[in-house]
Each structure stands twice: as structure tokens, then as C-alpha cells.
Amino acid sequence: KQDGRALRFASEKLRDDKNVVLEAVKQDGWALRFASENLRDDKNVVFEAIKKNGAALMFASEKLRNDKDFVLEAVKQNRWAFRFASEKLRDDKNIVLEAIKQNGWNLEFASKNLRDDKDFVLEVVKQDASTFRFASEELRDDKDVVLEAVKHDGSALQFASEELCNNKDIVLEAVKQNKLALQFASENLRNDKDVVLEAVKQYGWALQFASEKLQSDKDIALEAVKQDGWALQFASERLQSDKNIVL
């Protein structure tokens, strides 16, 4: 009751005593690793451990880590438990979707097959754009997927392929959605007047991410300062001395 980790030094008999082990895992989920093989296959014991620490699922029996209903309950109880589900369940669309509902970052632990499944990733990205970073390299270079991601979260642009960070349609969507997304655009598009103008309309301070050439562009500087006067600090020295912009 004082410290669940003491189970490590308990006798074999006590490590196979359900009441003792239950008390231990209620104190510290990691104590499950020292439980008997029999109790690491006991749903009640393992579930109590997961309540305390989702990572405790790694010490559960292979049978429980491959039990669909049990893993679903575990993930609902602790959003970090999914990474320790069996390989088979990490390739199960329904399980992965449920895990992502609890924590978008769980896509990282899904099978490569699912992270490379365009329809599945599109569905997931619509549900939670933060998952996009864990899509396969191929899908982070897919215009449809990237466009869907930046429509929901412009900052997802930072995880897109170099080629798509240079796609004007995608970058325009990103800067409309997220005031800081311009920083993830290609050098070429940070020198594109249409893109930068859209960005500073959303957030004047985005001027800091524009090319040096566009920081000297009067139209852009005016738009940025109109949105936020403090944005003047990112304009060129010449424009900082221009009364039409300052006043």
C-alpha cells in the first residue's frame, strides 16, 4: 500500500496473490511488470494497472494485448495505452479510430499499412488534423491529404513534403487557417505577393516570415500594419521611415 514498486522484491507467492498485486498496481501501474504471469493475464488486475499508467499494458499478457474489447476499454481509460496493443490490433481500423478519438497522436503507433491508407488517413485527418504528422511519407506528399490537413490546421503544413510546401493552393489554405503557417512555406512562396498578402491580412506579424523583398513592399507593409501596428518592426528600414505607413 505504501509503494507498489515494492512488489518487485516480494516472494513468488505474493506476486501471484491477486489482492496483493491489485493493491500494488493501484499504487503504481508499473508494478504490473513484477506480477506473476497468471495475474498479468487477469483483466481486473491489468485494467487497474492501466488506470494508473497506460504504459502498463506493455506488461499484460499477449492474450490481453490482442483482446479487442479489452484494448478498447484500456484506450478509453488511458489514452496512452494504445501503443502497447498487439501488432494485429494496431492494424485494425476500428481500434485505431477509437484510439485516435482519445489521442490524435496514436496514429503514430498504427501499422504502416494504415498510415499509408489514403482513405483512412483522410478520415482521420478530418477528425483530428494533428494526426497528419504521422501519416506515411507518401501521403504527406499527397495533395488531397495535405489540403485536407491544412484546411483544419494550417500548421500541419510543416509536415508536408518539400514539394507541397511550394504549392500555392495549399499554402494559401494554410495561411488562411493559421496565422503562423507562412513560416512553413517554401522560400519561393514566402516571396509570393498573393500568399504573403493573405498571411498578413490574417496576422500582421506574419510579415516576419516574408522574404526580404516583400518586407520592402509597401502594399504588404500597409496591410500588415493595418492588422497590427507592431508589425512595422518587420518592415524594411525604408518603409519604417515612410509616413504613409507609420501614420
XYZ file of N, CA and C in Angstrom:
741
model
N 0.823 -1.208 0.000
C 0.000 0.000 0.000
C 0.856 1.257 0.000
N 2.090 1.148 0.488
C 2.955 2.314 0.580
C 3.576 2.653 -0.779
N 4.046 1.619 -1.468
C 4.714 1.834 -2.747
C 4.601 0.559 -3.571
N 3.827 0.639 -4.652
C 3.577 -0.539 -5.482
C 4.825 -1.201 -6.020
N 5.901 -0.414 -6.198
C 7.127 -0.979 -6.772
C 7.796 -2.001 -5.851
N 7.398 -1.997 -4.580
C 7.958 -2.975 -3.638
C 7.610 -4.395 -4.054
N 6.600 -4.531 -4.924
C 6.211 -5.861 -5.398
C 7.391 -6.579 -6.052
N 8.306 -5.819 -6.557
C 9.492 -6.375 -7.213
C 10.262 -7.318 -6.282
N 10.246 -7.000 -5.012
C 11.042 -7.774 -4.058
C 10.195 -8.756 -3.244
N 8.911 -8.842 -3.585
C 8.025 -9.759 -2.871
C 8.290 -11.197 -3.303
N 7.845 -12.114 -2.500
C 8.029 -13.535 -2.818
C 7.181 -13.904 -4.032
N 7.531 -15.028 -4.623
C 6.791 -15.508 -5.790
C 5.320 -15.723 -5.436
N 5.098 -16.196 -4.211
C 3.739 -16.456 -3.753
C 2.926 -15.158 -3.699
N 3.523 -14.080 -3.158
C 2.801 -12.811 -3.053
C 2.601 -12.156 -4.415
N 3.539 -12.391 -5.324
C 3.396 -11.808 -6.664
C 2.320 -12.530 -7.475
N 1.824 -13.651 -6.893
C 0.720 -14.384 -7.519
C -0.554 -14.268 -6.676
N -0.509 -13.348 -5.696
C -1.676 -13.113 -4.831
C -2.452 -11.929 -5.408
N -3.662 -12.185 -5.881
C -4.428 -11.150 -6.589
C -4.657 -9.896 -5.745
N -5.006 -10.076 -4.473
C -5.262 -8.914 -3.612
C -4.010 -8.062 -3.422
N -2.879 -8.728 -3.216
C -1.608 -8.023 -3.037
C -1.239 -7.246 -4.309
N -1.358 -7.928 -5.429
C -0.984 -7.300 -6.709
C -1.944 -6.158 -7.050
N -3.219 -6.323 -6.782
C -4.184 -5.243 -7.020
C -3.810 -3.995 -6.236
N -3.437 -4.172 -4.974
C -3.023 -3.028 -4.152
C -1.775 -2.373 -4.738
N -0.853 -3.209 -5.209
C 0.402 -2.692 -5.768
C 0.164 -1.872 -7.029
N -0.647 -2.402 -7.956
C -0.856 -1.688 -9.222
C -1.736 -0.448 -9.044
N -2.545 -0.432 -8.000
C -3.326 0.775 -7.709
C -2.408 1.897 -7.252
N -1.289 1.516 -6.646
C -0.296 2.498 -6.211
C 0.593 2.939 -7.376
N 0.951 1.960 -8.198
C 1.892 2.227 -9.298
C 1.636 1.215 -10.409
N 1.122 1.695 -11.531
C 0.793 0.802 -12.641
C 1.961 -0.031 -13.119
N 3.180 0.524 -13.009
C 4.371 -0.196 -13.463
C 4.622 -1.468 -12.657
N 4.005 -1.552 -11.476
C 4.201 -2.742 -10.639
C 3.713 -4.001 -11.339
N 2.873 -3.836 -12.367
C 2.354 -4.997 -13.087
C 3.485 -5.858 -13.651
N 4.590 -5.245 -13.977
C 5.705 -5.995 -14.569
C 6.248 -7.059 -13.615
N 5.992 -6.880 -12.317
C 6.522 -7.822 -11.327
C 5.477 -8.851 -10.876
N 4.262 -8.712 -11.419
C 3.208 -9.668 -11.081
C 3.483 -11.008 -11.761
N 2.862 -12.049 -11.261
C 3.032 -13.376 -11.870
C 2.450 -13.381 -13.282
N 2.893 -14.335 -14.067
C 2.380 -14.484 -15.436
C 0.863 -14.652 -15.415
N 0.392 -15.367 -14.427
C -1.035 -15.614 -14.264
C -1.804 -14.308 -14.081
N -1.292 -13.419 -13.238
C -2.006 -12.163 -12.952
C -1.819 -11.117 -14.048
N -0.793 -11.288 -14.849
C -0.638 -10.371 -15.991
C -1.595 -10.765 -17.123
N -2.333 -11.839 -16.891
C -3.363 -12.282 -17.831
C -4.758 -12.103 -17.204
N -4.798 -11.398 -16.062
C -6.058 -11.179 -15.348
C -6.600 -9.790 -15.705
N -7.768 -9.726 -16.317
C -8.319 -8.460 -16.801
C -8.470 -7.412 -15.693
N -8.942 -7.840 -14.539
C -9.141 -6.878 -13.445
C -7.826 -6.251 -12.996
N -6.826 -7.085 -12.840
C -5.515 -6.598 -12.391
C -4.901 -5.663 -13.427
N -4.900 -6.111 -14.663
C -4.282 -5.300 -15.727
C -5.028 -3.982 -15.908
N -6.348 -4.042 -15.825
C -7.133 -2.823 -16.014
C -6.843 -1.803 -14.918
N -6.688 -2.275 -13.681
C -6.349 -1.373 -12.574
C -4.982 -0.730 -12.810
N -4.061 -1.529 -13.335
C -2.716 -1.009 -13.619
C -2.767 0.077 -14.693
N -3.577 -0.166 -15.725
C -3.697 0.787 -16.833
C -4.347 2.088 -16.369
N -5.286 1.988 -15.441
C -5.917 3.198 -14.901
C -4.856 4.121 -14.320
N -3.865 3.516 -13.711
C -2.798 4.282 -13.067
C -1.757 4.743 -14.081
N -1.482 3.861 -15.054
C -0.448 4.172 -16.043
C -0.734 3.388 -17.325
N -1.106 4.110 -18.379
C -1.463 3.466 -19.647
C -0.378 2.567 -20.191
N 0.887 2.919 -19.916
C 2.007 2.133 -20.431
C 2.063 0.739 -19.817
N 1.323 0.522 -18.720
C 1.327 -0.789 -18.065
C 0.811 -1.883 -18.996
N 0.097 -1.500 -20.053
C -0.408 -2.503 -20.993
C 0.744 -3.322 -21.584
N 1.939 -2.747 -21.634
C 3.073 -3.474 -22.206
C 3.421 -4.725 -21.396
N 3.017 -4.740 -20.125
C 3.338 -5.889 -19.273
C 2.203 -6.908 -19.212
N 1.097 -6.595 -19.884
C -0.035 -7.529 -19.914
C 0.308 -8.730 -20.788
N -0.424 -9.791 -20.615
C -0.189 -10.988 -21.434
C -0.465 -10.681 -22.901
N 0.130 -11.472 -23.762
C -0.091 -11.313 -25.202
C -1.568 -11.470 -25.532
N -2.219 -12.353 -24.793
C -3.647 -12.594 -25.000
C -4.455 -11.318 -24.763
N -4.158 -10.593 -23.680
C -4.909 -9.359 -23.382
C -4.547 -8.235 -24.344
N -3.294 -8.184 -24.743
C -2.894 -7.130 -25.689
C -3.474 -7.368 -27.069
N -4.024 -8.565 -27.261
C -4.643 -8.915 -28.539
C -6.162 -9.058 -28.394
N -6.687 -8.678 -27.229
C -8.120 -8.766 -26.959
C -8.761 -7.428 -27.339
N -9.538 -7.433 -28.408
C -10.097 -6.203 -28.975
C -10.920 -5.407 -27.961
N -11.844 -6.054 -27.293
C -12.697 -5.347 -26.325
C -11.882 -4.788 -25.166
N -10.931 -5.596 -24.712
C -10.118 -5.154 -23.573
C -9.267 -3.946 -23.946
N -8.631 -4.001 -25.103
C -7.770 -2.886 -25.538
C -8.600 -1.622 -25.756
N -9.794 -1.776 -26.311
C -10.677 -0.617 -26.492
C -10.993 0.035 -25.148
N -11.299 -0.787 -24.164
C -11.587 -0.259 -22.826
C -10.339 0.389 -22.233
N -9.207 -0.235 -22.459
C -7.942 0.297 -21.934
C -7.646 1.674 -22.525
N -7.863 1.805 -23.817
C -7.599 3.071 -24.503
C -8.562 4.159 -24.024
N -9.807 3.779 -23.766
C -10.783 4.744 -23.250
C -10.391 5.203 -21.844
N -9.795 4.284 -21.103
C -9.401 4.582 -19.733
C -8.127 5.421 -19.689
N -7.194 5.089 -20.582
C -5.923 5.813 -20.611
C -5.477 5.969 -22.060
N -5.447 7.188 -22.531
C -5.218 7.444 -23.962
C -3.840 7.029 -24.451
N -2.903 6.755 -23.535
C -1.555 6.367 -23.960
C -1.366 4.854 -24.062
N -2.398 4.098 -23.742
C -2.262 2.638 -23.702
C -2.111 2.010 -25.086
N -2.642 2.652 -26.113
C -2.730 2.035 -27.441
C -1.385 1.582 -28.004
N -0.336 2.304 -27.721
C 0.965 1.969 -28.323
C 1.435 0.562 -27.950
N 0.844 -0.005 -26.889
C 1.268 -1.325 -26.437
C 0.280 -2.437 -26.812
N -0.693 -2.073 -27.644
C -1.614 -3.089 -28.159
C -0.842 -4.006 -29.104
N -1.395 -5.153 -29.403
C -0.711 -6.094 -30.298
C -0.579 -5.516 -31.700
N 0.359 -6.053 -32.451
C 0.575 -5.623 -33.835
C -0.702 -5.791 -34.656
N -1.407 -6.865 -34.384
C -2.653 -7.147 -35.111
C -3.679 -6.038 -34.865
N -3.843 -5.612 -33.612
C -4.843 -4.585 -33.296
C -4.412 -3.201 -33.764
N -3.125 -3.010 -33.876
C -2.667 -1.707 -34.383
C -2.838 -1.614 -35.907
N -3.350 -2.714 -36.487
C -3.684 -2.723 -37.915
C -5.199 -2.834 -38.099
N -5.939 -2.672 -37.008
C -7.396 -2.767 -37.031
C -7.989 -1.354 -37.095
N -8.671 -1.039 -38.185
C -9.174 0.327 -38.394
C -10.067 0.818 -37.258
N -10.964 -0.016 -36.804
C -11.889 0.413 -35.751
C -11.176 0.721 -34.443
N -10.217 -0.120 -34.108
C -9.445 0.096 -32.881
C -8.619 1.374 -32.997
N -7.979 1.539 -34.127
C -7.126 2.725 -34.332
C -7.972 3.999 -34.309
N -9.126 3.972 -34.942
C -10.008 5.140 -34.931
C -10.427 5.505 -33.510
N -10.741 4.494 -32.722
C -11.129 4.739 -31.333
C -9.958 5.315 -30.547
N -8.786 4.772 -30.807
C -7.581 5.260 -30.115
C -7.311 6.716 -30.479
N -7.540 7.058 -31.736
C -7.297 8.423 -32.200
C -8.315 9.391 -31.615
N -9.519 8.915 -31.362
C -10.525 9.767 -30.714
C -10.035 10.186 -29.330
N -9.322 9.286 -28.683
C -8.803 9.570 -27.350
C -7.561 10.458 -27.421
N -6.754 10.233 -28.453
C -5.498 10.971 -28.598
C -5.026 10.872 -30.048
N -5.076 11.991 -30.764
C -4.717 12.004 -32.181
C -3.340 11.445 -32.473
N -2.439 11.595 -31.522
C -1.063 11.134 -31.748
C -0.956 9.619 -31.793
N -2.035 8.927 -31.483
C -1.996 7.463 -31.535
C -1.816 6.941 -32.952
N -2.030 7.783 -33.953
C -1.785 7.323 -35.329
C -0.324 6.908 -35.490
N 0.540 7.499 -34.695
C 1.963 7.158 -34.758
C 2.192 5.663 -34.535
N 1.314 5.038 -33.739
C 1.514 3.635 -33.366
C 0.675 2.676 -34.203
N -0.072 3.233 -35.155
C -0.839 2.382 -36.065
C 0.126 1.688 -37.021
N -0.347 0.646 -37.660
C 0.505 -0.092 -38.602
C 0.891 0.792 -39.779
N 1.996 0.449 -40.416
C 2.441 1.183 -41.602
C 1.358 1.110 -42.685
N 0.703 -0.022 -42.740
C -0.371 -0.229 -43.706
C -1.459 0.839 -43.560
N -1.875 1.127 -42.316
C -2.922 2.127 -42.097
C -2.400 3.546 -42.290
N -1.164 3.785 -41.906
C -0.606 5.131 -42.071
C -0.361 5.463 -43.543
N -0.455 4.427 -44.379
C -0.257 4.602 -45.817
C -1.566 4.415 -46.581
N -2.683 4.300 -45.848
C -4.000 4.096 -46.454
C -4.653 5.479 -46.638
N -4.755 5.923 -47.880
C -5.212 7.287 -48.154
C -6.607 7.568 -47.601
N -7.550 6.689 -47.865
C -8.922 6.904 -47.389
C -8.971 6.961 -45.866
N -8.229 6.069 -45.238
C -8.211 6.025 -43.772
C -7.594 7.308 -43.206
N -6.465 7.720 -43.751
C -5.780 8.926 -43.247
C -6.624 10.178 -43.496
N -7.297 10.235 -44.624
C -8.190 11.372 -44.883
C -9.294 11.444 -43.829
N -9.849 10.295 -43.498
C -10.904 10.242 -42.481
C -10.367 10.702 -41.121
N -9.188 10.246 -40.803
C -8.567 10.577 -39.521
C -8.197 12.059 -39.434
N -7.657 12.588 -40.522
C -7.249 14.000 -40.561
C -8.454 14.926 -40.409
N -9.590 14.522 -40.970
C -10.813 15.316 -40.805
C -11.247 15.326 -39.340
N -10.993 14.232 -38.680
C -11.359 14.084 -37.277
C -10.397 14.859 -36.375
N -9.106 14.812 -36.720
C -8.084 15.478 -35.907
C -6.867 15.754 -36.789
N -6.691 17.010 -37.170
C -5.611 17.374 -38.095
C -4.222 17.139 -37.510
N -4.119 17.066 -36.188
C -2.799 16.850 -35.578
C -2.233 15.476 -35.941
N -3.090 14.586 -36.423
C -2.635 13.244 -36.795
C -1.793 13.261 -38.074
N -1.921 14.307 -38.862
C -1.273 14.344 -40.176
C 0.227 14.081 -40.096
N 0.863 14.548 -39.055
C 2.315 14.390 -38.937
C 2.744 12.924 -38.933
N 1.802 12.026 -38.600
C 2.148 10.608 -38.516
C 1.715 9.810 -39.738
N 1.186 10.504 -40.727
C 0.850 9.823 -41.987
C 2.159 9.386 -42.647
N 2.069 8.465 -43.560
C 3.281 7.993 -44.239
C 3.907 9.112 -45.061
N 5.156 8.933 -45.383
C 5.871 9.918 -46.202
C 5.159 10.119 -47.537
N 4.638 9.044 -48.088
C 3.924 9.125 -49.374
C 2.688 10.020 -49.264
N 1.944 9.879 -48.162
C 0.713 10.658 -48.015
C 0.990 12.109 -47.607
N 2.139 12.346 -47.024
C 2.496 13.741 -46.710
C 2.978 14.460 -47.975
N 3.010 13.693 -49.066
C 3.339 14.251 -50.377
C 2.135 14.131 -51.310
N 0.961 13.882 -50.719
C -0.269 13.723 -51.500
C -1.098 15.006 -51.361
N -1.379 15.656 -52.472
C -2.048 16.965 -52.435
C -3.410 16.912 -51.734
N -4.194 15.882 -52.012
C -5.527 15.776 -51.395
C -5.432 15.703 -49.868
N -4.526 14.877 -49.406
C -4.375 14.680 -47.964
C -3.855 15.956 -47.297
N -2.838 16.552 -47.893
C -2.252 17.763 -47.310
C -3.260 18.904 -47.299
N -4.013 19.042 -48.382
C -5.022 20.105 -48.459
C -6.076 19.926 -47.363
N -6.478 18.688 -47.146
C -7.458 18.407 -46.089
C -6.880 18.759 -44.717
N -5.630 18.426 -44.531
C -4.984 18.699 -43.240
C -4.881 20.195 -42.967
N -4.417 20.967 -43.938
C -4.221 22.407 -43.695
C -5.540 23.171 -43.616
N -6.593 22.602 -44.195
C -7.912 23.242 -44.068
C -8.382 23.212 -42.613
N -7.960 22.173 -41.899
C -8.341 22.026 -40.499
C -7.310 22.623 -39.548
N -6.061 22.610 -39.976
C -4.993 23.176 -39.153
C -3.839 23.590 -40.055
N -3.719 24.896 -40.265
C -2.692 25.401 -41.180
C -1.283 25.030 -40.773
N -1.054 24.827 -39.481
C 0.305 24.491 -39.025
C 0.734 23.096 -39.480
N -0.227 22.302 -39.969
C 0.112 20.968 -40.488
C 1.034 21.082 -41.696
N 1.106 22.264 -42.281
C 1.971 22.478 -43.446
C 3.418 22.090 -43.142
N 3.828 22.259 -41.899
C 5.220 21.954 -41.545
C 5.580 20.484 -41.743
N 4.567 19.612 -41.839
C 4.833 18.184 -42.003
C 4.627 17.711 -43.436
N 4.249 18.641 -44.304
C 4.050 18.297 -45.716
C 5.406 18.162 -46.414
N 5.403 17.518 -47.555
C 6.643 17.354 -48.322
C 7.154 18.719 -48.800
N 8.411 18.754 -49.108
C 9.028 19.998 -49.605
C 8.299 20.495 -50.849
N 7.926 19.558 -51.692
C 7.231 19.931 -52.937
C 5.892 20.611 -52.643
N 5.138 20.077 -51.678
C 3.821 20.640 -51.396
C 3.889 21.910 -50.542
N 4.994 22.120 -49.874
C 5.187 23.399 -49.169
C 5.445 24.509 -50.188
N 5.608 24.076 -51.439
C 5.819 25.027 -52.528
C 4.610 25.054 -53.460
N 3.491 24.505 -52.977
C 2.257 24.503 -53.763
C 1.393 25.688 -53.310
N 1.121 26.583 -54.211
C 0.446 27.838 -53.848
C -0.954 27.613 -53.272
N -1.717 26.712 -53.880
C -3.074 26.453 -53.388
C -3.054 25.971 -51.937
N -2.134 25.061 -51.660
C -2.037 24.503 -50.308
C -1.578 25.568 -49.314
N -0.573 26.317 -49.682
C -0.039 27.331 -48.757
C -1.069 28.432 -48.501
N -1.818 28.819 -49.511
C -2.877 29.819 -49.310
C -3.919 29.313 -48.307
N -4.294 28.047 -48.427
C -5.242 27.465 -47.471
C -4.657 27.485 -46.062
N -3.386 27.144 -45.988
C -2.727 27.070 -44.680
C -2.681 28.428 -43.993
N -2.302 29.466 -44.721
C -2.178 30.791 -44.090
C -3.537 31.395 -43.759
N -4.561 30.975 -44.484
C -5.917 31.441 -44.144
C -6.377 30.813 -42.833
N -5.931 29.581 -42.601
C -6.394 28.843 -41.432
C -5.558 29.130 -40.174
N -4.262 29.334 -40.385
C -3.366 29.506 -39.231
C -2.453 30.705 -39.443
N -2.467 31.617 -38.511
C -1.760 32.890 -38.669
C -0.237 32.742 -38.746
N 0.290 31.614 -38.314
C 1.748 31.436 -38.322
C 2.239 30.477 -39.409
N 1.329 30.008 -40.246
C 1.680 28.970 -41.218
C 2.672 29.434 -42.284
N 2.760 30.745 -42.522
C 3.663 31.239 -43.570
C 5.101 30.780 -43.345
N 5.485 30.630 -42.102
C 6.866 30.242 -41.810
C 7.215 28.860 -42.361
N 6.193 28.047 -42.658
C 6.451 26.692 -43.148
C 6.396 26.604 -44.675
N 6.065 27.720 -45.304
C 6.004 27.743 -46.771
C 7.420 27.744 -47.348
N 7.517 27.398 -48.605
C 8.820 27.401 -49.268
C 9.344 28.830 -49.389
N 10.621 28.933 -49.598
C 11.250 30.250 -49.790
C 10.593 30.967 -50.969
N 10.282 30.203 -51.994
C 9.639 30.747 -53.186
C 8.296 31.398 -52.856
N 7.472 30.729 -52.024
C 6.143 31.258 -51.722
C 6.174 32.334 -50.635
N 7.231 32.364 -49.864
C 7.377 33.469 -48.908
C 7.812 34.743 -49.643
N 8.021 34.559 -50.945
C 8.346 35.696 -51.816
C 7.219 35.912 -52.832
N 6.054 35.308 -52.571
C 4.896 35.431 -53.454
C 3.936 36.452 -52.838
N 3.658 37.503 -53.570
C 2.872 38.613 -53.018
C 1.468 38.179 -52.604
N 0.818 37.348 -53.411
C -0.544 36.895 -53.074
C -0.560 36.139 -51.743
N 0.399 35.254 -51.577
C 0.474 34.428 -50.367
C 0.771 35.287 -49.141
N 1.769 36.139 -49.259
C 2.172 36.956 -48.110
C 1.077 37.962 -47.748
N 0.422 38.506 -48.758
C -0.671 39.456 -48.501
C -1.794 38.771 -47.718
N -2.118 37.549 -48.109
C -3.153 36.798 -47.397
C -2.726 36.531 -45.950
N -1.451 36.220 -45.783
C -0.940 35.907 -44.442
C -0.988 37.130 -43.527
N -0.544 38.280 -44.019
C -0.513 39.471 -43.149
C -1.911 40.034 -42.894
N -2.857 39.711 -43.773
C -4.243 40.119 -43.515
C -4.781 39.367 -42.294
N -4.324 38.122 -42.152
C -4.742 37.305 -41.019
C -4.002 37.719 -39.746
N -2.719 38.051 -39.934
C -1.851 38.307 -38.780
C -0.677 39.173 -39.232
N -0.686 40.422 -38.802
C 0.349 41.355 -39.239
C 1.769 40.876 -38.990
N 1.946 40.192 -37.864
C 3.291 39.741 -37.511
C 3.833 38.669 -38.455
N 2.968 38.116 -39.307
C 3.436 37.128 -40.287
C 4.432 37.763 -41.253
N 4.493 39.093 -41.263
C 5.448 39.804 -42.116
C 6.880 39.354 -41.831
N 7.130 38.920 -40.608
C 8.489 38.485 -40.246
C 8.937 37.265 -41.043
N 7.966 36.512 -41.596
C 8.321 35.301 -42.347
C 8.398 35.548 -43.853
N 8.059 36.761 -44.264
C 8.097 37.099 -45.689
C 9.540 37.281 -46.147
N 9.746 37.219 -47.443
C 11.085 37.443 -47.985
C 11.498 38.894 -47.739
N 12.762 39.134 -47.801
C 13.283 40.493 -47.618
C 12.668 41.437 -48.648
N 12.482 40.932 -49.840
C 11.901 41.740 -50.916
C 10.486 42.193 -50.546
N 9.679 41.279 -50.020
C 8.294 41.632 -49.696
C 8.171 42.406 -48.386
N 9.187 42.327 -47.551
C 9.196 43.179 -46.352
C 9.434 44.641 -46.747
N 9.842 44.817 -47.986
C 10.040 46.164 -48.531
C 8.912 46.573 -49.469
N 7.875 45.749 -49.534
C 6.745 46.031 -50.413
C 5.715 46.877 -49.655
N 5.421 48.043 -50.183
C 4.560 48.991 -49.473
C 3.151 48.448 -49.250
N 2.575 47.813 -50.265
C 1.214 47.273 -50.135
C 1.129 46.252 -48.992
N 2.125 45.395 -48.935
C 2.139 44.350 -47.912
C 2.370 44.954 -46.525
N 3.317 45.871 -46.436
C 3.596 46.503 -45.145
C 2.364 47.255 -44.631
N 1.675 47.955 -45.522
C 0.454 48.685 -45.131
C -0.593 47.728 -44.577
N -0.774 46.602 -45.261
C -1.770 45.609 -44.834
C -1.392 45.018 -43.471
N -0.094 44.747 -43.304
C 0.377 44.164 -42.043
C 0.176 45.138 -40.881
N 0.538 46.382 -41.089
C 0.426 47.400 -40.035
C -1.037 47.704 -39.735
N -1.872 47.621 -40.771
C -3.306 47.825 -40.568
C -3.860 46.755 -39.618
N -3.340 45.532 -39.774
C -3.803 44.432 -38.936
C -3.220 44.529 -37.517
N -1.958 44.954 -37.437
C -1.289 45.092 -36.137
C -0.128 46.071 -36.276
N -0.240 47.202 -35.618
C 0.785 48.237 -35.732
C 2.184 47.767 -35.377
N 2.262 46.805 -34.483
C 3.579 46.305 -34.076
C 4.297 45.577 -35.216
N 3.562 45.239 -36.265
C 4.172 44.527 -37.389
C 5.177 45.395 -38.133
N 5.121 46.705 -37.901
C 6.050 47.620 -38.577
C 7.508 47.239 -38.319
N 7.759 46.629 -37.177
C 9.140 46.251 -36.832
C 9.744 45.265 -37.832
N 8.880 44.586 -38.607
C 9.382 43.596 -39.556
C 9.488 44.146 -40.984
N 9.061 45.384 -41.174
C 9.175 46.018 -42.492
C 10.620 46.499 -42.685
N 10.955 46.795 -43.911
C 12.306 47.270 -44.199
C 12.531 48.640 -43.554
N 13.776 49.000 -43.396
C 14.119 50.308 -42.799
C 13.509 51.441 -43.613
N 13.509 51.277 -44.913
C 12.950 52.318 -45.784
C 11.472 52.542 -45.465
N 10.723 51.462 -45.300
C 9.283 51.599 -45.031
C 9.018 52.047 -43.595
N 9.919 51.761 -42.688
C 9.756 52.226 -41.319
C 9.887 53.751 -41.233
N 10.431 54.359 -42.313
C 10.565 55.812 -42.373
C 9.532 56.449 -43.283
N 8.570 55.635 -43.733
C 7.552 56.117 -44.647
C 6.321 56.589 -43.842
N 6.052 57.884 -43.916
C 4.957 58.442 -43.131
C 3.610 57.808 -43.449
N 3.395 57.459 -44.703
C 2.114 56.873 -45.110
C 1.848 55.532 -44.418
N 2.937 54.859 -44.064
C 2.789 53.578 -43.379
C 2.763 53.771 -41.867
N 3.652 54.599 -41.380
C 3.756 54.820 -39.934
C 2.498 55.506 -39.391
N 1.963 56.459 -40.146
C 0.803 57.206 -39.674
C -0.445 56.579 -40.250
